[in-house]
Amino acid sequence: MTGEELVTLAERAAENAYAPYSNYHVGAVLLLKDGRTIEGCNVESAAYPLGVCAERTAISKAASEGVRPGDIDAIGINASPCGGCRQWLHEWQVERVYFRRADGSIADYAPASKLLPDTWDLP
Ligand code: THU
């Protein structure tokens, strides 16, 4: 699957976002190495800091189905991932990251650690 296709799927996944506070709808789609795709969207809370980003929703769904770091080929997102999600993408060893830039172009990073210079890992 191309980056453009994954980001298009993420744009569709963003339609399920629960974002009544920010009204900023984010979707993320994982492509697993076994070919499965897993979607996520942001889920906000009236207690604002408890909201969850789309990327972490998708990874949490995958983890709860037994997916482990190293099983994820790629992720498509309809927006640039925040710093916290970059740490998750690094933890989960996502091999390719695609997202839609504000100017409409597709950003392409491989692997996810490229989005996080001097990555932190538990010593
Ligand atoms: N958001 C994501 O879902 N992913 C990101 O990487 C950036 C931010 C969400 C969180 C919140 O629901 C909304 O965007 C506004 O910050």
XYZ file of C-alpha atoms and ligand atoms in Angstrom:
139
model
C 0.000 0.000 0.000
C 1.371 3.425 -0.881
C 1.718 6.306 1.559
C -0.922 8.218 -0.356
C -3.367 5.297 0.003
C -2.674 4.962 3.739
C -3.184 8.683 4.310
C -6.432 8.535 2.325
C -7.612 5.714 4.626
C -6.590 7.867 7.619
C -8.666 10.746 6.290
C -11.639 8.381 6.215
C -10.852 7.126 9.761
C -10.842 10.754 10.947
C -14.571 10.871 10.223
C -15.061 8.758 13.387
C -13.125 11.186 15.595
C -14.814 12.128 18.845
C -13.489 15.677 19.120
C -16.286 17.961 20.368
C -13.829 20.214 22.244
C -11.128 20.896 19.668
C -13.205 20.020 16.602
C -9.892 18.804 15.171
C -10.486 15.394 13.639
C -7.516 13.051 13.358
C -7.346 9.565 11.858
C -4.507 7.051 11.841
C -4.314 3.708 10.045
C -1.768 0.996 10.773
C -0.677 -1.425 8.071
C 0.543 -4.591 9.760
C 3.194 -6.822 8.208
C 0.533 -9.562 7.865
C -1.517 -7.216 5.653
C -4.208 -6.264 8.184
C -5.117 -2.617 8.698
C -6.198 -1.144 12.046
C -7.827 2.270 12.298
C -7.812 4.820 15.077
C -9.181 8.297 15.701
C -8.758 10.871 18.434
C -11.127 10.499 21.395
C -11.489 13.575 23.584
C -12.785 14.012 27.135
C -14.464 16.870 28.995
C -11.506 16.457 31.340
C -9.247 17.699 28.532
C -5.908 16.020 29.368
C -7.581 12.605 29.316
C -8.143 12.721 25.564
C -6.291 10.246 23.364
C -4.627 10.872 20.009
C -5.588 8.891 16.900
C -2.171 7.223 16.651
C -2.313 5.929 20.212
C -5.909 4.734 19.744
C -4.812 2.693 16.719
C -1.749 1.265 18.463
C -3.745 0.449 21.605
C -6.350 -1.371 19.509
C -3.568 -3.324 17.806
C -1.811 -4.124 21.093
C -5.035 -5.425 22.588
C -5.277 -7.854 19.667
C -1.777 -9.180 20.300
C 0.257 -6.991 17.943
C 3.777 -6.326 19.244
C 6.624 -3.922 18.399
C 8.083 -4.996 15.077
C 4.727 -6.164 13.647
C 3.768 -2.780 12.137
C 4.891 -2.009 8.608
C 3.484 1.496 8.240
C 1.140 4.168 9.557
C -0.812 6.823 7.691
C -2.055 9.907 9.535
C -4.019 12.889 8.267
C -1.867 15.294 10.316
C 1.663 15.559 11.662
C 2.066 13.369 14.769
C 2.617 15.123 18.102
C 5.773 14.560 20.132
C 4.174 12.009 22.453
C 2.889 9.967 19.513
C 6.345 10.082 17.919
C 7.656 8.373 21.055
C 4.969 5.690 20.657
C 5.779 5.201 16.969
C 9.418 4.730 17.973
C 8.502 2.267 20.766
C 6.426 0.244 18.304
C 9.215 0.239 15.700
C 6.907 1.465 12.945
C 8.936 1.111 9.765
C 7.298 3.772 7.580
C 5.388 6.889 8.640
C 3.260 8.912 6.231
C 1.236 11.976 7.069
C -0.490 14.857 5.333
C 1.353 18.143 5.723
C -0.558 21.402 6.071
C 0.386 22.226 2.464
C -1.274 19.008 1.262
C 1.894 17.086 0.432
C 2.666 13.677 1.946
C 5.536 13.463 4.435
C 7.438 10.168 4.353
C 9.781 9.043 7.172
C 11.429 5.644 7.565
C 11.814 4.417 10.228
C 9.727 6.249 12.869
C 12.834 7.092 14.912
C 13.737 9.602 12.151
C 10.929 11.732 13.601
C 12.634 11.751 16.992
C 16.327 12.674 16.898
C 18.416 11.256 19.768
C 15.543 9.003 20.793
C 15.057 8.205 24.416
C 14.877 4.542 25.412
C 14.701 2.983 28.845
C 18.327 2.374 29.883
N -4.204 14.843 18.015
C -4.066 13.576 17.525
O -5.021 12.801 17.489
N -2.836 13.206 17.066
C -1.739 14.023 17.061
O -0.639 13.555 16.785
C -1.904 15.442 17.349
C -3.129 15.808 18.103
C -5.524 15.232 18.550
C -5.568 15.357 20.043
C -6.753 16.270 20.234
O -7.936 15.475 20.288
C -6.791 17.110 18.974
O -5.914 16.484 18.061
C -6.354 18.548 19.177
O -5.133 18.611 19.805
